[in-house]
Short mmCIF file of C-alpha atoms in Angstrom, two decimals:
data_model
loop_
_atom_site.label_atom_id
_atom_site.label_comp_id
_atom_site.label_asym_id
_atom_site.label_seq_id
_atom_site.Cartn_x
_atom_site.Cartn_y
_atom_site.Cartn_z
CA MET A 1 -58.85 40.01 -19.14
CA ILE A 2 -62.17 39.52 -17.61
CA ARG A 3 -61.83 42.49 -15.23
CA SER A 4 -59.78 42.42 -12.05
CA HIS A 5 -58.77 44.90 -11.02
CA LYS A 6 -56.27 44.59 -11.75
CA PHE A 7 -55.50 46.49 -9.25
CA LYS A 8 -53.79 46.84 -12.94
CA ASN A 9 -55.28 49.23 -13.33
CA LEU A 10 -55.99 46.41 -9.65
CA THR A 11 -55.89 45.60 -10.07
CA VAL A 12 -56.83 48.55 -9.33
CA TRP A 13 -59.44 50.45 -7.88
CA VAL A 14 -61.23 51.61 -4.78
CA LEU A 15 -60.26 49.08 -2.11
CA ILE A 16 -63.06 47.39 -0.26
CA GLY A 17 -62.59 46.07 3.26
CA LEU A 18 -63.19 46.77 6.99
CA LEU A 19 -60.79 49.14 8.63
CA ALA A 20 -58.34 47.69 11.16
CA SER A 21 -59.59 48.45 14.61
CA TRP A 22 -56.20 48.71 16.12
CA VAL A 23 -53.44 51.24 15.82
CA VAL A 24 -50.26 50.20 14.14
CA SER A 25 -47.52 51.15 16.41
CA CYS A 26 -44.49 49.18 15.34
CA SER A 27 -40.91 50.27 14.76
CA THR A 28 -39.86 51.25 11.32
CA GLY A 29 -38.36 47.83 10.75
CA ASN A 30 -37.11 48.55 7.22
CA VAL A 31 -34.70 51.52 7.79
CA GLY A 32 -32.87 53.00 4.86
CA THR A 33 -29.71 55.03 4.82
CA THR A 34 -31.44 58.12 5.89
CA THR A 35 -30.28 61.27 7.78
CA LYS A 36 -32.18 63.28 10.30
CA PRO A 37 -32.77 67.01 10.07
CA GLY A 38 -31.07 69.14 12.70
CA ALA A 39 -32.64 69.33 16.18
CA SER A 40 -34.35 72.62 15.33
CA GLU A 41 -35.48 71.69 11.82
CA THR A 42 -38.71 69.87 11.05
CA ALA A 43 -39.11 68.10 7.71
CA ASN A 44 -42.75 68.53 6.57
CA ILE A 45 -43.47 65.97 3.97
CA GLU A 46 -46.69 65.41 1.83
CA PHE A 47 -47.96 61.98 1.26
CA TRP A 48 -50.40 61.27 -1.59
CA THR A 49 -52.59 58.13 -1.90
CA MET A 50 -55.10 57.10 -4.51
CA GLN A 51 -58.77 57.05 -3.35
CA LEU A 52 -58.27 55.54 0.02
CA GLN A 53 -60.58 57.91 1.90
CA PRO A 54 -62.89 57.45 3.63
CA GLN A 55 -62.52 53.63 3.95
CA PHE A 56 -59.01 53.88 5.40
CA THR A 57 -59.02 57.24 7.03
CA ASN A 58 -58.77 55.81 10.56
CA TYR A 59 -55.93 53.43 9.44
CA PHE A 60 -53.72 56.21 7.93
CA GLN A 61 -54.31 58.63 10.64
CA SER A 62 -53.06 56.07 13.14
CA LEU A 63 -50.23 55.09 10.92
CA ILE A 64 -49.01 58.75 10.60
CA THR A 65 -49.47 59.34 14.37
CA SER A 66 -47.34 56.29 15.08
CA PHE A 67 -44.60 57.37 12.60
CA GLU A 68 -44.47 61.01 13.87
CA SER A 69 -44.19 59.84 17.54
CA GLN A 70 -41.06 57.79 16.59
CA ASN A 71 -39.75 60.46 14.40
CA PRO A 72 -40.56 63.81 16.07
CA SER A 73 -38.46 65.82 13.47
CA ILE A 74 -40.73 64.68 10.61
CA LYS A 75 -44.32 65.71 10.06
CA VAL A 76 -46.54 64.04 7.55
CA ARG A 77 -49.43 65.70 5.66
CA TRP A 78 -51.69 63.12 4.01
CA VAL A 79 -53.56 64.03 0.82
CA ASP A 80 -55.97 61.55 -0.89
CA VAL A 81 -56.40 62.04 -4.56
CA PRO A 82 -59.32 60.59 -6.64
CA TRP A 83 -58.18 57.72 -8.86
CA SER A 84 -59.29 59.57 -12.06
CA ALA A 85 -57.37 62.72 -11.16
CA MET A 86 -54.03 61.28 -10.01
CA GLU A 87 -52.25 61.09 -13.33
CA ASN A 88 -52.99 64.69 -14.32
CA LYS A 89 -52.36 65.95 -10.82
CA ILE A 90 -48.98 64.27 -10.37
CA LEU A 91 -47.88 65.23 -13.94
CA THR A 92 -48.73 68.91 -13.14
CA ALA A 93 -46.89 68.82 -9.90
CA VAL A 94 -43.74 67.19 -11.24
CA SER A 95 -43.65 69.42 -14.20
CA ALA A 96 -44.01 72.54 -11.98
CA LYS A 97 -41.26 71.02 -9.60
CA THR A 98 -43.71 71.30 -6.71
CA PRO A 99 -44.42 67.56 -6.20
CA PRO A 100 -45.42 65.82 -2.96
CA ASP A 101 -42.66 63.93 -1.13
CA VAL A 102 -44.21 60.52 -1.18
CA VAL A 103 -46.69 59.24 -3.72
CA ASN A 104 -48.79 56.08 -4.18
CA LEU A 105 -48.91 55.05 -7.86
CA ASN A 106 -48.77 51.93 -9.90
CA PRO A 107 -45.61 50.72 -11.67
CA ASP A 108 -47.15 51.20 -15.20
CA PHE A 109 -47.80 54.82 -14.89
CA ALA A 110 -44.82 55.37 -12.55
CA SER A 111 -42.49 53.83 -15.20
CA GLN A 112 -43.61 56.42 -17.66
CA LEU A 113 -42.29 59.13 -15.50
CA ALA A 114 -39.33 57.15 -14.37
CA GLY A 115 -38.26 57.22 -18.07
CA ARG A 116 -38.26 61.03 -17.63
CA ASN A 117 -36.11 60.85 -14.52
CA ALA A 118 -38.91 62.13 -12.29
CA TRP A 119 -38.31 59.78 -9.36
CA LEU A 120 -35.47 59.47 -6.77
CA ASP A 121 -33.05 56.64 -7.49
CA LEU A 122 -33.70 54.33 -4.57
CA ASP A 123 -30.80 52.01 -5.09
CA ALA A 124 -28.57 54.60 -3.40
CA LYS A 125 -31.03 55.08 -0.55
CA ILE A 126 -32.17 51.56 0.39
CA PRO A 127 -29.58 48.94 1.45
CA ASN A 128 -29.71 45.43 0.10
CA GLU A 129 -30.81 43.90 3.39
CA VAL A 130 -33.89 46.09 3.41
CA ARG A 131 -34.56 45.60 -0.31
CA SER A 132 -34.41 41.73 0.18
CA SER A 133 -37.34 41.90 2.62
CA TYR A 134 -39.62 42.53 -0.42
CA LEU A 135 -40.75 39.74 -2.95
CA PRO A 136 -38.05 39.79 -5.55
CA ASN A 137 -40.34 39.61 -8.51
CA ILE A 138 -42.47 42.48 -7.09
CA TRP A 139 -39.47 44.71 -6.45
CA GLN A 140 -38.55 44.17 -10.08
CA ALA A 141 -41.85 45.66 -11.21
CA SER A 142 -40.69 49.09 -9.99
CA THR A 143 -37.32 49.06 -11.75
CA LEU A 144 -36.43 50.61 -15.20
CA ASN A 145 -33.21 50.12 -17.00
CA GLY A 146 -31.76 48.34 -13.96
CA LYS A 147 -32.65 51.25 -11.49
CA SER A 148 -35.25 51.07 -8.77
CA PHE A 149 -37.73 53.91 -8.91
CA GLY A 150 -40.44 52.68 -6.40
CA ILE A 151 -41.02 50.60 -3.29
CA PRO A 152 -43.65 47.83 -3.50
CA TRP A 153 -46.73 48.28 -1.40
CA TYR A 154 -50.00 46.33 -1.67
CA LEU A 155 -50.87 43.69 -4.33
CA THR A 156 -53.85 41.90 -5.89
CA THR A 157 -53.87 38.83 -8.13
CA ARG A 158 -57.06 38.10 -10.03
CA LEU A 159 -59.34 35.26 -9.19
CA THR A 160 -62.31 33.82 -11.20
CA ILE A 161 -65.49 34.74 -9.48
CA TYR A 162 -68.30 32.72 -10.97
CA ASN A 163 -72.10 32.45 -10.85
CA THR A 164 -72.81 28.79 -9.87
CA ASP A 165 -76.51 29.18 -10.94
CA LEU A 166 -75.62 30.16 -14.44
CA LEU A 167 -73.01 27.44 -14.78
CA LYS A 168 -75.57 24.84 -13.59
CA GLN A 169 -78.09 26.14 -16.11
CA ALA A 170 -75.48 25.88 -18.82
CA GLY A 171 -74.55 22.26 -17.71
CA ILE A 172 -71.02 23.20 -16.81
CA THR A 173 -69.62 21.27 -13.87
CA LYS A 174 -66.46 23.22 -13.14
CA PRO A 175 -65.14 26.79 -14.11
CA PRO A 176 -62.69 27.03 -17.01
CA ALA A 177 -58.89 27.07 -16.13
CA THR A 178 -57.60 28.09 -19.56
CA TYR A 179 -58.56 30.49 -22.37
CA THR A 180 -59.38 27.51 -24.52
CA GLU A 181 -61.86 26.22 -21.91
CA LEU A 182 -63.18 29.71 -21.52
CA ALA A 183 -64.12 29.92 -25.14
CA GLN A 184 -65.87 26.59 -24.96
CA ALA A 185 -67.73 27.65 -21.79
CA ALA A 186 -68.73 30.89 -23.48
CA GLN A 187 -70.38 29.08 -26.36
CA GLN A 188 -72.18 26.72 -24.02
CA ILE A 189 -73.45 29.48 -21.68
CA LYS A 190 -74.76 31.57 -24.76
CA ASP A 191 -76.54 28.52 -26.21
CA LYS A 192 -78.13 27.37 -22.98
CA THR A 193 -78.85 30.67 -21.21
CA ASP A 194 -78.43 33.39 -23.77
CA LYS A 195 -76.03 35.11 -21.38
CA TYR A 196 -72.48 36.04 -21.86
CA ALA A 197 -69.66 34.25 -20.13
CA PHE A 198 -67.68 37.37 -19.37
CA PHE A 199 -66.92 40.94 -20.42
CA ALA A 200 -63.42 42.25 -21.58
CA THR A 201 -62.64 45.71 -22.64
CA PHE A 202 -60.80 46.74 -25.78
CA VAL A 203 -60.91 50.50 -25.08
CA PRO A 204 -57.39 51.71 -25.82
CA GLN A 205 -56.98 53.94 -22.80
CA ASP A 206 -58.56 51.52 -20.34
CA SER A 207 -57.48 48.26 -18.84
CA GLY A 208 -54.42 46.21 -20.15
CA GLU A 209 -55.86 42.80 -19.20
CA VAL A 210 -56.25 41.70 -22.77
CA LEU A 211 -52.57 42.49 -23.33
CA GLU A 212 -51.89 40.31 -20.34
CA SER A 213 -53.90 37.56 -21.89
CA PHE A 214 -51.50 37.69 -24.89
CA VAL A 215 -48.48 37.14 -22.66
CA GLN A 216 -50.36 34.21 -20.92
CA MET A 217 -50.92 32.78 -24.37
CA GLY A 218 -47.17 32.86 -25.08
CA VAL A 219 -46.90 36.12 -26.98
CA THR A 220 -43.72 38.33 -26.53
CA LEU A 221 -44.98 41.81 -26.93
CA VAL A 222 -41.67 43.58 -27.55
CA ASN A 223 -38.07 42.45 -28.06
CA ALA A 224 -34.97 43.52 -26.09
CA GLU A 225 -34.66 46.56 -28.34
CA GLY A 226 -38.21 47.63 -27.67
CA LYS A 227 -39.51 46.74 -31.16
CA ALA A 228 -42.72 44.85 -31.75
CA ALA A 229 -42.29 41.18 -31.32
CA PHE A 230 -46.02 40.23 -31.50
CA ASN A 231 -46.14 39.86 -35.26
CA SER A 232 -45.56 36.09 -34.79
CA PRO A 233 -47.60 32.90 -34.98
CA GLN A 234 -48.43 33.32 -31.26
CA GLY A 235 -49.47 36.94 -31.75
CA LYS A 236 -51.71 36.14 -34.65
CA ALA A 237 -53.27 33.25 -32.70
CA ALA A 238 -54.00 35.69 -29.77
CA PHE A 239 -55.60 38.24 -32.15
CA GLN A 240 -57.62 35.37 -33.77
CA TYR A 241 -58.89 34.09 -30.34
CA TRP A 242 -60.45 37.48 -29.46
CA VAL A 243 -61.74 38.16 -33.01
CA ASP A 244 -63.46 34.74 -33.08
CA LEU A 245 -65.19 35.40 -29.73
CA TYR A 246 -66.45 38.75 -30.85
CA LYS A 247 -67.65 37.58 -34.25
CA LYS A 248 -69.50 34.58 -32.68
CA GLY A 249 -71.36 36.92 -30.48
CA LEU A 250 -69.71 35.61 -27.39
CA LEU A 251 -68.53 39.09 -26.19
CA PRO A 252 -70.85 41.90 -25.45
CA LYS A 253 -70.82 44.60 -28.22
CA GLU A 254 -69.97 47.18 -25.67
CA SER A 255 -66.53 45.52 -25.20
CA LEU A 256 -65.37 48.12 -27.78
CA THR A 257 -66.72 51.09 -26.02
CA GLN A 258 -67.04 50.42 -22.27
CA GLY A 259 -64.24 50.26 -19.75
CA HIS A 260 -63.42 47.49 -17.25
CA ARG A 261 -65.80 48.69 -14.64
CA HIS A 262 -68.64 47.59 -16.89
CA ALA A 263 -67.58 43.97 -16.07
CA ILE A 264 -68.62 44.36 -12.48
CA ASP A 265 -72.03 45.94 -13.50
CA LEU A 266 -72.81 43.01 -15.74
CA TYR A 267 -71.77 40.36 -13.26
CA GLN A 268 -73.84 41.97 -10.49
CA SER A 269 -76.93 42.13 -12.71
CA GLY A 270 -76.47 38.30 -13.51
CA GLU A 271 -75.73 38.98 -17.19
CA THR A 272 -72.27 37.29 -17.15
CA ALA A 273 -71.07 34.07 -15.54
CA PHE A 274 -67.50 35.01 -14.73
CA LEU A 275 -65.64 38.04 -13.29
CA ALA A 276 -61.89 38.25 -13.11
CA SER A 277 -61.18 40.26 -9.95
CA GLY A 278 -59.60 40.34 -6.68
CA PRO A 279 -61.46 38.92 -3.59
CA GLU A 280 -61.88 42.43 -2.32
CA PHE A 281 -64.75 42.86 -4.80
CA LEU A 282 -66.80 40.13 -3.31
CA LYS A 283 -67.89 42.53 -0.59
CA THR A 284 -69.02 44.98 -3.26
CA ILE A 285 -71.04 42.37 -4.93
CA SER A 286 -72.49 41.31 -1.60
CA ASN A 287 -73.60 44.87 -0.90
CA ASN A 288 -75.00 45.54 -4.39
CA ALA A 289 -76.37 42.21 -5.38
CA PRO A 290 -76.86 39.79 -2.40
CA LYS A 291 -78.48 37.13 -4.49
CA ILE A 292 -75.66 37.05 -6.97
CA ALA A 293 -73.13 37.01 -4.09
CA GLN A 294 -74.92 34.07 -2.60
CA ALA A 295 -74.53 32.17 -5.79
CA SER A 296 -70.85 33.15 -6.33
CA ALA A 297 -67.94 30.93 -5.89
CA ILE A 298 -64.16 31.31 -6.66
CA ALA A 299 -61.55 29.60 -8.66
CA PRO A 300 -57.89 30.39 -9.55
CA GLN A 301 -57.21 32.87 -12.35
CA ILE A 302 -57.80 31.83 -16.00
CA THR A 303 -54.53 31.57 -17.91
CA GLY A 304 -53.04 30.38 -21.14
CA ASP A 305 -50.67 27.58 -22.11
CA THR A 306 -47.85 29.27 -20.27
CA GLY A 307 -49.58 28.94 -16.93
CA LYS A 308 -48.63 32.52 -16.01
CA LYS A 309 -50.60 34.42 -13.53
CA ASN A 310 -50.94 38.13 -13.19
CA VAL A 311 -50.32 40.38 -10.23
CA ALA A 312 -51.21 44.06 -9.95
CA VAL A 313 -48.92 46.12 -7.94
CA MET A 314 -49.35 49.42 -6.03
CA ASN A 315 -46.00 51.03 -5.15
CA ILE A 316 -44.65 54.19 -3.48
CA VAL A 317 -42.38 56.56 -5.32
CA ILE A 318 -40.38 59.59 -4.14
CA PRO A 319 -40.18 62.46 -6.52
CA ARG A 320 -36.61 63.61 -7.35
CA ALA A 321 -37.54 67.16 -6.62
CA SER A 322 -38.61 66.38 -3.00
CA LYS A 323 -37.12 68.85 -0.55
CA HIS A 324 -36.81 66.13 2.10
CA PRO A 325 -35.76 62.92 0.31
CA ASP A 326 -34.40 61.20 3.36
CA ALA A 327 -37.39 61.83 5.46
CA ALA A 328 -39.61 60.62 2.56
CA VAL A 329 -37.63 57.46 2.12
CA LYS A 330 -37.90 56.78 5.83
CA PHE A 331 -41.68 57.29 5.82
CA ALA A 332 -42.18 55.20 2.65
CA LEU A 333 -40.28 52.30 4.27
CA PHE A 334 -42.38 52.66 7.35
CA VAL A 335 -45.65 52.42 5.37
CA THR A 336 -44.35 49.33 3.52
CA ASN A 337 -42.61 47.49 6.40
CA ASP A 338 -43.72 43.99 7.43
CA GLU A 339 -45.98 44.99 10.29
CA ASN A 340 -47.84 47.74 8.53
CA GLN A 341 -48.16 45.82 5.28
CA LEU A 342 -49.88 42.94 7.19
CA ALA A 343 -52.09 45.39 9.05
CA PHE A 344 -53.14 47.11 5.69
CA ALA A 345 -53.61 43.85 4.03
CA LYS A 346 -56.06 42.65 6.71
CA ALA A 347 -57.92 46.03 6.63
CA ALA A 348 -58.24 46.18 2.84
CA ASN A 349 -58.36 42.41 1.89
CA VAL A 350 -55.32 42.71 -0.42
CA LEU A 351 -51.92 41.12 -0.35
CA PRO A 352 -48.57 42.41 1.18
CA SER A 353 -45.36 42.69 -0.83
CA THR A 354 -42.96 41.64 1.92
CA VAL A 355 -41.85 38.05 2.27
CA LYS A 356 -42.42 37.99 6.02
CA ALA A 357 -45.97 39.48 5.79
CA LEU A 358 -47.19 37.18 3.10
CA ALA A 359 -45.85 34.17 5.08
CA ASP A 360 -48.23 34.98 7.91
CA ASN A 361 -50.86 32.33 8.75
CA TYR A 362 -53.47 34.92 7.91
CA PHE A 363 -52.82 33.95 4.23
CA LYS A 364 -52.59 30.20 4.80
CA GLU A 365 -55.52 29.18 6.98
CA VAL A 366 -59.23 29.93 7.24
CA PRO A 367 -61.81 28.33 9.50
CA ALA A 368 -64.20 25.77 8.10
CA THR A 369 -66.94 28.42 8.23
CA ALA A 370 -64.87 30.86 6.09
CA THR A 371 -66.71 33.12 3.74
CA THR A 372 -66.10 33.06 -0.02
CA ALA A 373 -63.93 36.26 0.35
CA GLU A 374 -61.77 34.53 3.04
CA LYS A 375 -61.31 31.48 0.85
CA GLY A 376 -60.40 33.85 -1.99
CA ARG A 377 -57.62 35.25 0.22
CA ILE A 378 -55.93 31.84 0.44
CA ILE A 379 -56.08 31.20 -3.28
CA SER A 380 -54.70 34.67 -4.13
CA ALA A 381 -51.75 34.16 -1.70
CA GLN A 382 -51.08 30.75 -3.22
CA GLN A 383 -50.98 32.28 -6.71
CA MET A 384 -48.35 34.85 -5.51
CA GLN A 385 -45.75 32.00 -5.56
CA THR A 386 -45.62 32.07 -9.39
CA ALA A 387 -47.53 35.42 -10.10
CA GLU A 388 -45.74 38.24 -11.99
CA VAL A 389 -46.31 41.59 -13.63
CA LEU A 390 -47.01 40.25 -17.20
CA THR A 391 -46.74 43.53 -19.27
CA PRO A 392 -43.39 45.27 -19.98
CA LYS A 393 -42.40 48.36 -18.17
CA MET A 394 -41.85 51.22 -20.58
CA LYS A 395 -42.66 54.83 -20.79
CA ASP A 396 -44.65 54.33 -23.95
CA PHE A 397 -46.73 51.29 -22.77
CA LYS A 398 -50.15 52.98 -23.41
CA LEU A 399 -49.02 53.62 -27.00
CA LEU A 400 -48.31 49.86 -27.36
CA GLN A 401 -51.82 49.04 -26.00
CA LYS A 402 -53.43 51.67 -28.16
CA ALA A 403 -51.74 50.17 -31.34
CA ILE A 404 -52.80 46.61 -30.49
CA TYR A 405 -56.37 47.48 -29.34
CA GLU A 406 -57.17 49.77 -32.25
CA ASN A 407 -56.11 47.11 -34.80
CA LEU A 408 -57.73 44.31 -32.78
CA GLN A 409 -61.05 46.25 -32.84
CA ALA A 410 -60.61 46.75 -36.66
CA ALA A 411 -60.31 42.89 -37.05
CA MET A 412 -63.22 42.32 -34.73
CA LEU A 413 -65.39 44.60 -36.87
CA GLY A 414 -64.25 42.91 -40.10
CA GLN A 415 -62.47 46.02 -41.25
CA LYS A 416 -59.10 44.15 -41.53
CA THR A 417 -57.97 40.56 -41.60
CA VAL A 418 -56.14 39.32 -38.54
CA ASP A 419 -52.78 39.24 -40.43
CA LYS A 420 -53.31 42.75 -41.62
CA ALA A 421 -54.34 43.94 -38.12
CA VAL A 422 -51.21 42.40 -36.45
CA GLU A 423 -49.01 43.84 -39.14
CA ASP A 424 -50.42 47.35 -38.89
CA ALA A 425 -50.24 47.34 -35.07
CA ALA A 426 -46.54 46.29 -35.27
CA GLN A 427 -45.84 49.12 -37.71
CA GLN A 428 -47.75 51.62 -35.76
CA TRP A 429 -45.78 50.76 -32.68
CA ASP A 430 -42.36 50.73 -34.39
CA ASN A 431 -43.10 53.98 -36.14
CA ARG A 432 -44.48 55.92 -33.20
#
């Protein structure tokens, strides 16, 4: 809702963090049912990541060197793709049947291509004992129609970063924990400081965090048949919540035109009191706005009556058209094994998706002198006990978001009643 980062879109995002200063040289740990090329044959595989250079260049060069030393018959070529270019680039490559062999995506986009049978069926390649090393709920995020199309990699779960100075000026003694409390705080902050509590985007092609808020408020978005299920009392209440905030002037007007990154800009400039984000963004704030960072503290993610918390997942997929699927699976499992996940989580200030790595003391204990970011790591890890991917996996997910956001905007601008907006959104989705 109030931008994450989700790494959902988590959260998404250029990762911020210090590079690990040591080389990861561990065994593959998670080994699938792969076969090696013949002695004279070398499998040259291509690995695409999303905007991880230059922050993690040393990490991945070391990772690949380690893998190749243990697997001399496999060579890895690493290609880093800008975030904004990845969707078009992978769509083009898959359509032309010239895809890379291993690709870093997120389940939302990957599931759209999974619906077109673009990815390798991993259930036949990865044994249950290896699969069980990953967090069960997170593995489920990369399944569609009961089939596994991706391997979980790194995770973020939103926190509430808040400006203690603004809260003090508004007479608020503790940050809100629910959307109901958030609306009350938004009014108080506006009255006392003339600032906004937070920014949320309703741009149809941008972040899905407002849709996640619907689920947290108890809304079922689609039923088992994939038909709209949000034309319900809960759905109307969620529409009304956002409409009321906008009409009362408690949301910036650019919520209808600006994307989620605007939330960071507003928070760093001291114009908003709350930012929903992963702790990795605290370093960005510290670099760009030291005074705001100094006044910043953290609290758990804001949620609805359900108590549900979001997690944003990055995964790894293997295109069905890969010429070296077994070598690709072997490398993907190496990247995401316990040791390498823990190393990357430390380097990037994110969370790992394996049970063993997340159980490490690094995510349980911090010194008394811990920074705000270090404290955020502990809260984030604690939230993973109940966190889940809140929005449904479906190939037309963005059309669902478009139907809801467009009609929600119409209600916010007074062009439709809430009831009409909900009804029209449901019809738009069902008649797509």
